[in-house]
Tab-separated table of C-alpha atoms in Angstrom:
chain	number	residue	atom	x	y	z
R	248	LYS	CA	58.207	139.880	38.789
R	249	THR	CA	58.505	142.490	41.512
R	250	VAL	CA	61.819	144.284	41.962
R	251	SER	CA	62.336	145.348	45.563
R	252	ILE	CA	64.543	148.283	46.458
R	253	ALA	CA	67.241	145.939	47.756
R	254	ARG	CA	67.156	143.868	44.578
R	255	GLY	CA	67.158	146.966	42.375
R	256	LEU	CA	70.233	148.307	44.154
R	257	GLU	CA	72.061	144.972	43.857
R	258	GLU	CA	71.290	144.626	40.157
R	259	ALA	CA	72.553	148.184	39.666
R	260	GLY	CA	75.917	147.231	41.162
R	261	PHE	CA	75.464	148.132	44.825
R	262	GLU	CA	76.913	145.734	47.398
R	263	ILE	CA	74.594	145.384	50.381
R	264	VAL	CA	76.557	144.592	53.543
R	265	THR	CA	73.682	144.338	56.030
R	266	GLU	CA	72.261	140.967	54.939
R	267	ASP	CA	72.172	139.679	58.528
R	268	TRP	CA	69.915	142.541	59.651
R	269	LEU	CA	67.681	142.117	56.594
R	270	ASP	CA	67.477	138.370	57.199
R	271	ARG	CA	66.376	138.982	60.791
R	272	TYR	CA	63.612	141.234	59.590
R	273	ASP	CA	62.554	138.720	56.908
R	274	ARG	CA	62.196	136.036	59.582
R	275	ASP	CA	60.113	138.374	61.763
R	276	LEU	CA	57.999	139.289	58.747
R	277	GLU	CA	57.414	135.656	57.774
R	278	GLU	CA	56.343	134.766	61.302
R	279	ALA	CA	54.027	137.796	61.494
R	280	GLN	CA	52.407	136.860	58.177
R	281	LYS	CA	51.762	133.294	59.354
R	282	THR	CA	50.157	134.599	62.548
R	283	TYR	CA	48.085	137.063	60.555
R	284	LEU	CA	46.776	134.455	58.097
R	285	LYS	CA	45.846	132.136	60.967
R	286	LYS	CA	44.012	135.001	62.653
R	287	LEU	CA	42.011	135.679	59.467
R	288	LYS	CA	41.120	131.997	59.154
R	289	ASP	CA	39.988	131.793	62.759
R	290	MET	CA	37.877	134.929	62.345
R	291	SER	CA	36.406	133.580	59.111
R	292	ASP	CA	35.493	130.287	60.780
R	293	GLU	CA	33.850	132.179	63.644
R	294	THR	CA	31.941	134.806	61.651
R	295	GLY	CA	31.386	133.104	58.307
R	296	GLU	CA	32.900	136.074	56.428
R	297	PRO	CA	35.447	135.278	53.682
R	298	SER	CA	39.065	135.847	54.668
R	299	VAL	CA	39.557	138.276	51.772
R	300	ILE	CA	36.816	140.553	53.146
R	301	LEU	CA	38.232	140.334	56.646
R	302	GLY	CA	41.622	141.241	55.190
R	303	PHE	CA	40.225	144.612	54.098
R	304	LYS	CA	38.768	145.250	57.538
R	305	HIS	CA	41.879	144.077	59.344
R	306	PRO	CA	44.862	144.713	57.045
R	307	PHE	CA	48.261	143.223	57.793
R	308	GLN	CA	50.498	145.271	60.054
R	309	GLU	CA	54.208	144.893	59.426
R	310	PRO	CA	56.263	143.951	62.499
R	311	GLU	CA	58.585	146.400	64.188
R	312	GLN	CA	61.988	146.496	62.540
R	313	PRO	CA	64.873	144.880	64.452
R	314	ILE	CA	67.249	147.091	66.382
R	315	VAL	CA	70.360	148.046	64.427
R	316	GLU	CA	73.210	146.812	66.612
R	317	GLU	CA	76.978	147.276	66.651
R	318	THR	CA	77.447	143.932	64.914
R	319	ASP	CA	75.287	145.149	62.013
R	320	ILE	CA	77.649	148.034	61.234
R	321	LYS	CA	79.864	147.154	58.284
R	322	GLU	CA	82.273	149.267	56.305
R	323	ALA	CA	80.379	151.014	53.522
R	324	ASP	CA	80.415	154.175	51.434
R	325	ALA	CA	76.837	155.097	52.342
R	326	ALA	CA	73.914	153.975	54.457
R	327	ILE	CA	70.378	153.751	53.041
R	328	TYR	CA	67.435	153.315	55.401
R	329	VAL	CA	64.095	152.342	53.869
R	330	LEU	CA	61.038	153.435	55.836
R	331	ALA	CA	57.772	151.844	54.700
R	332	ARG	CA	54.062	152.186	55.431
R	333	ASN	CA	50.951	150.231	54.507
R	334	SER	CA	49.456	151.989	51.474
R	335	GLY	CA	46.565	149.646	50.841
R	336	GLU	CA	42.816	149.933	51.229
R	337	GLY	CA	40.409	148.938	53.948
R	338	LYS	CA	41.703	150.862	56.934
R	339	ASP	CA	42.095	154.556	57.716
R	340	ARG	CA	45.470	155.930	58.651
R	341	ARG	CA	45.945	156.796	62.321
R	342	ALA	CA	47.878	159.630	63.968
R	343	GLU	CA	49.978	157.155	65.933
R	344	LYS	CA	53.598	156.058	66.095
R	345	GLY	CA	54.327	153.454	63.467
R	346	ASP	CA	51.712	154.935	61.151
R	347	TYR	CA	51.525	158.692	60.597
R	348	TYR	CA	54.368	159.231	63.050
R	349	LEU	CA	57.714	157.461	62.979
R	350	SER	CA	58.060	154.810	65.666
R	351	ASP	CA	60.616	155.087	68.442
R	352	ARG	CA	62.479	152.123	66.928
R	353	GLU	CA	62.668	153.772	63.498
R	354	LEU	CA	64.081	156.984	64.956
R	355	GLN	CA	66.488	154.987	67.119
R	356	ASN	CA	67.786	153.044	64.117
R	357	ILE	CA	68.154	156.140	61.957
R	358	ARG	CA	70.051	158.013	64.671
R	359	PHE	CA	72.325	155.004	65.153
R	360	MET	CA	72.920	154.908	61.402
R	361	THR	CA	73.940	158.572	61.290
R	362	GLU	CA	76.333	158.054	64.184
R	363	ASN	CA	78.202	155.353	62.258
R	364	TYR	CA	78.076	156.541	58.650
R	365	SER	CA	78.941	159.904	57.151
R	366	ASN	CA	76.639	159.540	54.116
R	367	CYS	CA	73.057	158.689	55.071
R	368	VAL	CA	69.904	158.607	52.950
R	369	VAL	CA	66.353	157.810	54.054
R	370	LEU	CA	63.933	156.393	51.472
R	371	LEU	CA	60.196	156.814	52.104
R	372	ASN	CA	58.522	153.754	50.598
R	373	THR	CA	55.011	154.999	51.300
R	374	GLY	CA	52.049	156.067	49.238
R	375	GLY	CA	50.705	158.496	51.853
R	376	VAL	CA	51.853	161.407	53.970
R	377	ILE	CA	53.813	160.745	57.162
R	378	ASP	CA	55.183	163.110	59.795
R	379	LEU	CA	58.810	164.036	59.163
R	380	THR	CA	59.365	166.667	61.844
R	381	GLU	CA	61.442	164.355	64.066
R	382	LEU	CA	63.382	162.960	61.118
R	383	ARG	CA	64.266	166.480	60.012
R	384	LYS	CA	65.876	167.066	63.423
R	385	ILE	CA	68.467	164.326	62.809
R	386	SER	CA	71.371	166.289	61.350
R	387	GLY	CA	73.203	163.283	59.925
R	388	VAL	CA	70.538	162.560	57.289
R	389	GLN	CA	71.821	164.147	54.073
R	390	ALA	CA	68.853	163.302	51.854
R	391	ILE	CA	65.248	162.133	52.042
R	392	LEU	CA	63.782	160.548	48.912
R	393	LEU	CA	60.074	159.823	48.528
R	394	THR	CA	59.869	156.741	46.332
R	395	GLY	CA	56.063	156.711	46.416
R	396	GLN	CA	54.149	153.991	44.620
R	397	THR	CA	56.596	153.056	41.874
R	398	GLY	CA	55.035	149.754	40.812
R	399	ASN	CA	56.698	146.385	40.335
R	400	MET	CA	59.837	147.892	38.769
R	401	GLY	CA	60.323	150.342	41.627
R	402	GLY	CA	63.674	148.957	42.692
R	403	HIS	CA	65.219	149.816	39.334
R	404	ALA	CA	63.736	153.316	39.387
R	405	VAL	CA	65.091	154.026	42.876
R	406	ALA	CA	68.564	152.790	41.891
R	407	ASP	CA	68.587	155.031	38.807
R	408	VAL	CA	67.735	158.080	40.934
R	409	LEU	CA	70.345	157.315	43.601
R	410	MET	CA	72.992	156.838	40.902
R	411	ALA	CA	71.907	160.061	39.158
R	412	LYS	CA	71.093	158.197	35.965
R	413	THR	CA	67.778	160.026	36.062
R	414	VAL	CA	66.592	163.182	37.784
R	415	PRO	CA	64.169	162.844	40.721
R	416	SER	CA	61.776	165.239	39.031
R	417	GLY	CA	58.553	164.207	40.767
R	418	LYS	CA	56.726	166.897	42.729
R	419	LEU	CA	54.563	166.413	45.795
R	420	THR	CA	50.865	165.968	45.082
R	421	ASP	CA	50.029	166.585	48.741
R	422	THR	CA	50.848	169.200	51.351
R	423	TRP	CA	53.014	167.719	54.124
R	424	ALA	CA	52.140	169.615	57.292
R	425	ARG	CA	54.344	170.483	60.255
R	426	SER	CA	51.640	169.207	62.575
R	427	TYR	CA	48.836	166.713	62.040
R	428	ASP	CA	46.433	169.217	63.564
R	429	ASP	CA	47.278	171.707	60.791
R	430	TYR	CA	45.080	169.700	58.432
R	431	PRO	CA	41.563	171.209	58.678
R	432	SER	CA	39.837	167.814	58.640
R	433	SER	CA	42.110	166.247	61.270
R	434	ARG	CA	39.689	166.865	64.133
R	435	THR	CA	36.833	164.900	62.562
R	436	PHE	CA	38.647	162.384	60.350
R	437	SER	CA	37.678	158.747	60.895
R	438	TYR	CA	38.173	157.617	64.490
R	439	ARG	CA	39.133	161.127	65.662
R	440	ASP	CA	35.481	162.038	66.330
R	441	ASP	CA	34.408	158.505	67.336
R	442	ASN	CA	32.266	158.223	64.206
R	443	LEU	CA	33.291	155.552	61.715
R	444	ASP	CA	29.914	155.449	59.962
R	445	ASP	CA	29.603	158.969	58.573
R	446	GLU	CA	32.213	161.288	57.111
R	447	TYR	CA	31.319	164.858	56.192
R	448	TYR	CA	33.285	166.903	53.680
R	449	SER	CA	33.617	170.380	55.140
R	450	ASP	CA	36.753	171.769	53.482
R	451	GLY	CA	34.756	173.593	50.808
R	452	ILE	CA	37.076	175.445	48.451
R	453	TYR	CA	39.883	175.344	51.003
R	454	VAL	CA	41.063	171.880	50.048
R	455	GLY	CA	44.732	170.927	50.195
R	456	TYR	CA	47.225	173.715	49.599
R	457	ARG	CA	44.475	176.323	49.236
R	458	TYR	CA	43.783	176.054	52.972
R	459	PHE	CA	47.460	176.440	53.915
R	460	ASP	CA	48.015	179.342	51.519
R	461	THR	CA	44.842	181.228	52.363
R	462	PHE	CA	45.230	181.081	56.135
R	463	GLY	CA	48.992	181.515	56.195
R	464	ILE	CA	49.866	178.081	57.650
R	465	MET	CA	53.456	177.151	56.855
R	466	PRO	CA	53.769	173.479	55.825
R	467	LEU	CA	56.814	171.284	56.248
R	468	TYR	CA	56.789	170.521	52.513
R	469	CYS	CA	54.423	172.442	50.274
R	470	PHE	CA	52.294	171.115	47.433
R	471	GLY	CA	54.526	170.783	44.353
R	472	TYR	CA	57.753	170.563	46.365
R	473	GLY	CA	60.567	168.573	44.824
R	474	LYS	CA	64.297	168.891	44.330
R	475	GLY	CA	66.647	167.533	41.693
R	476	TYR	CA	70.305	167.383	40.791
R	477	THR	CA	70.301	170.529	38.687
R	478	ASP	CA	70.388	174.205	39.601
R	479	PHE	CA	67.333	176.205	38.675
R	480	SER	CA	65.531	179.344	39.703
R	481	LEU	CA	62.015	180.686	39.564
R	482	VAL	CA	61.538	184.076	37.957
R	483	THR	CA	58.343	186.032	38.293
R	484	LYS	CA	56.977	186.857	34.853
R	485	GLU	CA	54.291	189.283	33.868
R	486	VAL	CA	52.077	189.833	30.881
R	487	THR	CA	50.964	193.300	29.926
R	488	ALA	CA	47.443	194.250	28.945
R	489	ASP	CA	46.830	196.069	25.680
R	490	GLU	CA	47.311	199.796	26.335
R	491	LYS	CA	44.595	200.862	23.906
R	492	LEU	CA	42.052	198.531	25.542
R	493	VAL	CA	43.015	199.834	28.983
R	494	ASN	CA	42.429	203.443	27.938
R	495	LEU	CA	39.111	202.584	26.290
R	496	ALA	CA	37.969	200.638	29.368
R	497	VAL	CA	38.776	203.585	31.643
R	498	GLU	CA	36.770	205.906	29.386
R	499	SER	CA	33.816	203.501	29.318
R	500	CYS	CA	33.776	202.999	33.072
R	501	LYS	CA	33.864	206.718	33.801
R	502	LYS	CA	31.071	207.238	31.301
R	503	VAL	CA	28.604	204.517	32.363
R	504	ASN	CA	29.588	204.271	36.045
R	505	PRO	CA	30.453	207.849	37.017
R	506	ASP	CA	30.063	207.192	40.758
R	507	LEU	CA	32.776	204.518	40.795
R	508	THR	CA	36.495	205.005	41.402
R	509	VAL	CA	38.510	203.751	38.425
R	510	ARG	CA	42.052	202.514	38.945
R	511	THR	CA	44.676	201.011	36.680
R	512	GLY	CA	47.624	199.000	37.921
R	513	ARG	CA	49.095	195.581	38.412
R	514	VAL	CA	46.796	192.631	39.029
R	515	VAL	CA	48.419	189.745	40.915
R	516	SER	CA	46.803	186.368	40.563
R	517	GLY	CA	46.853	183.103	42.485
R	518	ASP	CA	44.489	180.223	43.119
R	519	GLN	CA	43.414	181.481	46.540
R	520	PHE	CA	41.253	183.995	48.344
R	521	ILE	CA	43.229	186.695	50.135
R	522	SER	CA	42.187	187.006	53.771
R	523	SER	CA	45.515	187.243	55.582
R	524	ASP	CA	47.326	190.495	56.332
R	525	ASP	CA	50.676	188.704	55.925
R	526	VAL	CA	49.779	187.414	52.455
R	527	LYS	CA	48.420	190.829	51.480
R	528	LYS	CA	51.613	192.522	52.661
R	529	ARG	CA	53.751	190.064	50.701
R	530	LEU	CA	51.773	190.613	47.494
R	531	ILE	CA	52.352	194.345	47.811
R	532	GLU	CA	56.025	194.234	48.832
R	533	VAL	CA	57.209	191.441	46.531
R	534	PHE	CA	54.947	191.793	43.489
R	535	HIS	CA	53.863	195.445	43.836
R	536	GLY	CA	50.267	194.408	43.266
R	537	ASP	CA	47.366	196.831	43.234
R	538	CYS	CA	44.723	194.111	43.527
R	539	ALA	CA	44.458	190.329	43.627
R	540	GLU	CA	42.137	187.930	41.834
R	541	MET	CA	41.948	184.265	40.855
R	542	GLU	CA	40.907	183.743	37.231
R	543	GLY	CA	42.362	186.551	35.145
R	544	ALA	CA	45.946	185.304	34.927
R	545	SER	CA	45.114	182.100	33.056
R	546	ILE	CA	43.000	184.001	30.521
R	547	ALA	CA	45.634	186.712	30.141
R	548	HIS	CA	48.379	184.119	29.740
R	549	GLY	CA	46.470	182.316	27.011
R	550	ALA	CA	45.785	185.555	25.179
R	551	TYR	CA	49.422	186.603	25.513
R	552	LEU	CA	50.738	183.319	24.092
R	553	ASN	CA	48.343	183.555	21.161
R	554	LYS	CA	49.131	187.238	20.547
R	555	ILE	CA	45.565	188.343	21.262
R	556	PRO	CA	45.098	191.834	22.775
R	557	PHE	CA	43.553	191.523	26.234
R	558	ILE	CA	42.547	193.406	29.347
R	559	VAL	CA	41.620	192.283	32.868
R	560	ILE	CA	38.779	194.226	34.469
R	561	ARG	CA	37.971	193.544	38.108
R	562	ALA	CA	35.493	194.912	40.615
R	563	ILE	CA	37.172	195.158	44.029
R	564	SER	CA	35.011	193.624	46.775
R	565	ASP	CA	37.187	194.333	49.814
R	566	LYS	CA	40.659	195.159	51.113
R	567	ALA	CA	41.180	191.836	52.899
R	568	ASP	CA	40.989	193.651	56.216
R	569	GLY	CA	37.307	193.307	57.143
R	570	SER	CA	36.410	196.794	55.904
R	571	ALA	CA	34.060	195.778	53.067
R	572	GLU	CA	31.185	198.253	52.648
R	573	MET	CA	28.631	195.534	51.827
R	574	ASP	CA	28.316	191.768	52.088
R	575	TYR	CA	29.566	189.753	49.146
R	576	THR	CA	26.132	188.724	47.844
R	577	ALA	CA	25.033	192.360	47.545
R	578	PHE	CA	28.405	193.321	46.076
R	579	GLU	CA	28.179	190.569	43.469
R	580	HIS	CA	24.804	191.881	42.299
R	581	GLU	CA	26.059	195.469	42.008
R	582	ALA	CA	29.334	194.442	40.354
R	583	ALA	CA	27.451	192.453	37.707
R	584	LYS	CA	25.375	195.501	36.737
R	585	HIS	CA	28.399	197.816	36.598
R	586	SER	CA	30.460	195.312	34.620
R	587	ALA	CA	27.678	194.696	32.097
R	588	ARG	CA	27.320	198.407	31.382
R	589	LEU	CA	31.082	198.840	31.097
R	590	VAL	CA	31.597	195.891	28.722
R	591	GLU	CA	28.644	196.911	26.552
R	592	ASP	CA	30.061	200.411	26.073
R	593	LEU	CA	33.593	199.092	25.574
R	594	VAL	CA	32.475	196.699	22.827
R	595	GLN	CA	30.774	199.552	21.003
R	596	LYS	CA	34.012	201.575	21.147
R	597	ILE	CA	36.072	198.675	19.779
R	598	GLN	CA	33.638	198.103	16.896
């Protein structure tokens, strides 16, 4: 069986007082489905393609929700508005109202809800990202819950979260942008460049949150975002390199690479390239970093947890301000030679 959100709430003890409005929508939905199935049959008869194949090419579009009217307002402790989107296959999402954007009717109904109820929650029954900038402007919405793709028992899961029987501990697996155009592929995605035959992947390493972080684009909800019912805080931790190894590495570098400047200090690490002055400034002011890199932290963390002495040695390619003395390919070649000589001498010292 499939447990809808309404059924899950009822079986959890909620009393739903808007049956008339839900019944109106069910009638509209039933009529729309009949029209849709007839359309598929007619197309199948005309083209010879099976209806199931045509269904992928022309997926069902849910009808517009009915207007919430004065007669639909009943006395209740809270109002819950479920906003849904087609999360199936066969058709690309579109940056249009009723798809990526909320429709005028949806916003109208939600505003009307907040004007008549003091406790209002919006549930996002959608498997993909939608624009929430207009919804966020409605002050009467106390909470937004992304139910996601919860499966056939989803109604029970949603009820448990709303009743605080379980913690909504899920974290976003996508970056939810403030603007559709903030996504780097938005200009060429699907119908946006009038080419539905070919799609070219051009994000490179800047996929998902890496693009937003690297180029300093503030999202509406960042990758990994998620709140719960408990209080918690994030504390920046650090692991310290072995002092003896640091001293030996400095000696080795000065010996085998006398023309290089040797520095010791704090290495800050994140899964991103640093190319923004704002990000660079934050790393210095907040974390007091002397340089930034991408891989060392995971290695250092593993060594720290296993009580293995470690050191992170980095060759600095640039200052993230366009002042690099050589292009990266040339730098990489030189850095490899310097690092090889340093490590070779350091190993001999340790032995």
